[in-house]
Coordinates of C-alpha atoms in Angstrom, one line a residue:
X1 CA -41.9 16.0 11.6
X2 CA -38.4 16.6 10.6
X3 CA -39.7 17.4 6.6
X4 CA -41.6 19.8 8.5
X5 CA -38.7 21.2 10.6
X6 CA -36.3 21.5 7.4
X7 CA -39.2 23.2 5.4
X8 CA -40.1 26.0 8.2
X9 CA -36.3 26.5 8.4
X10 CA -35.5 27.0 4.8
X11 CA -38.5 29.5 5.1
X12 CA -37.0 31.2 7.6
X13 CA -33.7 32.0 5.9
X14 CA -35.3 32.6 3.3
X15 CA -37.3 35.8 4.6
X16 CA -34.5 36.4 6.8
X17 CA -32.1 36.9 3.5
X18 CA -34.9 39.5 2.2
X19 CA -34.6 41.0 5.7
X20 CA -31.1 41.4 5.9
X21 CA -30.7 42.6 2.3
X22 CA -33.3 45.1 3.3
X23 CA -32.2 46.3 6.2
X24 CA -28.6 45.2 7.3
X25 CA -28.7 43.4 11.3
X26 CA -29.0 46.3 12.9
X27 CA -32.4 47.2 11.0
X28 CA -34.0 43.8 10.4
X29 CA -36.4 42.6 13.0
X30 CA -36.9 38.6 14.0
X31 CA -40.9 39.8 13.8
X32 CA -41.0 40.2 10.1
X33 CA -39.0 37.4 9.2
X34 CA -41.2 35.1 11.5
X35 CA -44.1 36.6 9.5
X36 CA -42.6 36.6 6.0
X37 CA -41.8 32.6 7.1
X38 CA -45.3 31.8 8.3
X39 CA -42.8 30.6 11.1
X40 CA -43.4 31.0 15.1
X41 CA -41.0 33.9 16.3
X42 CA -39.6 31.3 19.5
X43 CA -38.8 29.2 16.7
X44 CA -36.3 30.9 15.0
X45 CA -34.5 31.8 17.7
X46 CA -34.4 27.9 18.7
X47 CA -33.2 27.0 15.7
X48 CA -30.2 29.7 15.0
X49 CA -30.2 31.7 18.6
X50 CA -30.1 35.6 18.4
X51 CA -30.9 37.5 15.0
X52 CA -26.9 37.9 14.8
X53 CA -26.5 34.1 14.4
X54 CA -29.3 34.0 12.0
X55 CA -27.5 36.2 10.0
X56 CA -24.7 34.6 10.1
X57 CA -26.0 31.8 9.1
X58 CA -27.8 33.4 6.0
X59 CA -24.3 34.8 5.1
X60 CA -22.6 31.6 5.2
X61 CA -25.3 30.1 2.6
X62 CA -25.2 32.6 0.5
X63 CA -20.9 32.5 0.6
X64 CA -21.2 28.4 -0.1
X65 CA -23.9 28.6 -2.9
X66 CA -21.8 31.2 -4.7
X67 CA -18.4 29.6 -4.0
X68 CA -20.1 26.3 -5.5
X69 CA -21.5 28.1 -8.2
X70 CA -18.6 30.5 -9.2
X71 CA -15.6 28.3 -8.6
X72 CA -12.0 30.2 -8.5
X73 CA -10.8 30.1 -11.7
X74 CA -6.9 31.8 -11.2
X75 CA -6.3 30.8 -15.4
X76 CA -9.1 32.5 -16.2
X77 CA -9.9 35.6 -14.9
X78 CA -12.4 37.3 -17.0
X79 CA -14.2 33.9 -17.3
X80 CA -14.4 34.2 -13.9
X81 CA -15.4 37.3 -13.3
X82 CA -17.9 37.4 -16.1
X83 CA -19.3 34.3 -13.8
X84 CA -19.5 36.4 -10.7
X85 CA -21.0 39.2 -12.8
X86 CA -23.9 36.1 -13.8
X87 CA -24.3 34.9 -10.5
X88 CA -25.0 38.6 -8.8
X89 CA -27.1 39.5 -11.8
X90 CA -29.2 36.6 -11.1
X91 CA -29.9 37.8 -7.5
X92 CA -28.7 41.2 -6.6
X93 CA -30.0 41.0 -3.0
X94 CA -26.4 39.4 -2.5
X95 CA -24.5 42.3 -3.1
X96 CA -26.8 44.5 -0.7
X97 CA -26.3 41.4 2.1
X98 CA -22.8 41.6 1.9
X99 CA -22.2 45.2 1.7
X100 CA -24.4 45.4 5.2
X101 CA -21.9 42.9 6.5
X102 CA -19.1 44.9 5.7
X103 CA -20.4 47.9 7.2
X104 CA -21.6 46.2 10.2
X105 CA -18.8 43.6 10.8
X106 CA -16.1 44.7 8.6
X107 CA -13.3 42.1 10.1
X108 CA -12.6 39.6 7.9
X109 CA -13.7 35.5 9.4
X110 CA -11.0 32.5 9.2
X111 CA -13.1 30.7 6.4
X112 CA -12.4 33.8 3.9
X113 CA -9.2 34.3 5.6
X114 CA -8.6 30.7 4.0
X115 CA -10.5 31.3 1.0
X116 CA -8.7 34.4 0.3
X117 CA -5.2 32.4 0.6
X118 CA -5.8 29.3 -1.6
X119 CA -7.6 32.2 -4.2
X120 CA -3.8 33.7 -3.9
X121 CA -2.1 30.7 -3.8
X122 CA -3.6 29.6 -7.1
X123 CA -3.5 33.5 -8.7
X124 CA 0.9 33.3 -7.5
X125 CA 1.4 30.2 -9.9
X126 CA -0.6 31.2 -12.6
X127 CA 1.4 34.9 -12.6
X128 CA 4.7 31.7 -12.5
X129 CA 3.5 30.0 -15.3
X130 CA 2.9 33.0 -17.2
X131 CA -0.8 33.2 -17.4
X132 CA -1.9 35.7 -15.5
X133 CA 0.5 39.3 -15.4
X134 CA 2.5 39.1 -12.7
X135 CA 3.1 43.2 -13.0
X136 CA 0.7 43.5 -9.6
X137 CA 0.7 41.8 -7.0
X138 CA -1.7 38.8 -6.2
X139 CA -4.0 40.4 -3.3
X140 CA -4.0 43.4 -6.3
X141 CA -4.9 41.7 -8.9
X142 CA -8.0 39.5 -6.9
X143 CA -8.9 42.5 -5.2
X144 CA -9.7 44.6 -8.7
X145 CA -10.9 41.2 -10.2
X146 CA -13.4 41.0 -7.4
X147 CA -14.1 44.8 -8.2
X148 CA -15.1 45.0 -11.7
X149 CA -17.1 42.2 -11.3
X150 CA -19.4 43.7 -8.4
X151 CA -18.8 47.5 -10.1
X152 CA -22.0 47.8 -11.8
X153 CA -23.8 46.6 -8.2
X154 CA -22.2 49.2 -6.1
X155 CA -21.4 52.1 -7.7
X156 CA -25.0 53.2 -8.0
X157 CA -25.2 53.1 -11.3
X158 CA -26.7 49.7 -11.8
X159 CA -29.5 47.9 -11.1
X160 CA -32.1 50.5 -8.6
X161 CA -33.4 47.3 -6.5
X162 CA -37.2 46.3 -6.3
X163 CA -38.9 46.2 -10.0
X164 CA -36.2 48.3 -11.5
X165 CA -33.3 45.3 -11.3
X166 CA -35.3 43.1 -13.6
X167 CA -35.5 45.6 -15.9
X168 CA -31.9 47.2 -15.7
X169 CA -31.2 43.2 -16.1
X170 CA -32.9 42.5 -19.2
X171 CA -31.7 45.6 -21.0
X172 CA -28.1 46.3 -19.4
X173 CA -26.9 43.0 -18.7
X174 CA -24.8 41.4 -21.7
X175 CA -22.8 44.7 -22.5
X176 CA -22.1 45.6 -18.7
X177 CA -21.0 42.1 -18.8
X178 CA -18.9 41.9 -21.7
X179 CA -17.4 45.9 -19.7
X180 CA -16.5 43.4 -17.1
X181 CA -14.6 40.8 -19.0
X182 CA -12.8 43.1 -21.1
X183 CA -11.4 44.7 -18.3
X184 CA -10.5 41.7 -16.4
X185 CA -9.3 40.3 -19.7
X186 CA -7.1 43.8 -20.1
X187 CA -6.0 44.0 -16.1
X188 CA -4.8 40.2 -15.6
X189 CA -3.8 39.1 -19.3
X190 CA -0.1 37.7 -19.6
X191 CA 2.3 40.0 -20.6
X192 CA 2.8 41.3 -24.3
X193 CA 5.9 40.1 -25.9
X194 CA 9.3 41.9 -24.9
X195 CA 7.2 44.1 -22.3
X196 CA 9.1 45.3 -19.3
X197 CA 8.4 43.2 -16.5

């Protein structure tokens, strides 16, 4: 029974990250993820409570799995972004799930609270030990980081969604990602030689 319970609950996150990729919380509807599951509607809301907490719960998996799979790199940048780049290439539904959470909830929680200040920790000793420029500031220089590496997934001029990301993937996606490196490799660099600090 409790192989059965994880299974039906790792099919109901499942559909409920193609729900709220789809349609942000506001639009998504317990229903069709029940039915995209082959789960009993009662069910999910037993196992995560209200469609709010099922999100939240889809957002915090998809936050860990990335975090585990892109590790922080603050000595290098472009490695790392070119990573990020990778990991939203390989499933661009995250960028659509976490641009609904920023237009729906747009505070920021304690856990990236606390990401975001070991991320800066790490950035302020590698600007002290000379690896990374220290001409911006930290909170700059991760906030354009994290930029460039999403820019081809949110400007509109990437991938369409549906059948049109594979495609834009296979043709587009080693030369946007080499855009991305360069310019992370440009932005955070150390210094040249006898420049002005």
């Amino acid at each position: 029974m409790a192989r059965d319970s994880h299974a039906t609950r790792a099919r109901i996150l499942e559909a409920a990250f193609d729900e709220f990729a789809r349609y942000g919380i506001a639009g998504a509807r317990v229903d069709r993820i029940a039915e995209a599951a082959g789960a009993n509607k009662r069910m999910i809301y037993v196992y995560y409570g209200n469609k709010e907490q099922l999100f939240d719960q889809v957002l915090q998996e998809a936050l860990e799995k990335g975090a585990e799979s892109v590790p922080f790199d603050a000595e290098d940048l472009p490695g790392y972004a070119g990573a990020i780049f990778d990991h939203l290439a390989a499933d661009p539904r995250l960028v659509r799930l976490v641009m609904w959470r920023r237009l729906e909830r747009p505070e920021v929680t304690a856990p990236e609270a606390t990401s975001y200040g070991h991320k800066l920790a790490a950035l302020e000793a590698a600007q002290g030990a000379g690896l990374v420029d220290p001409g911006y500031a930290p909170a700059d220089v991760l906030a354009l980081v994290l930029a460039l590496a999403q820019a081809w997934f949110t400007t509109g001029i990437g991938p369409a969604g549906g059948d049109g990301e594979a495609d834009w993937v296979r043709e587009h996606r080693d030369r946007h990602r080499a855009a991305v490196v360069g310019a992370v490799a440009r932005l955070s660099g150390p210094p040249a030689p006898g420049a002005a600090p």
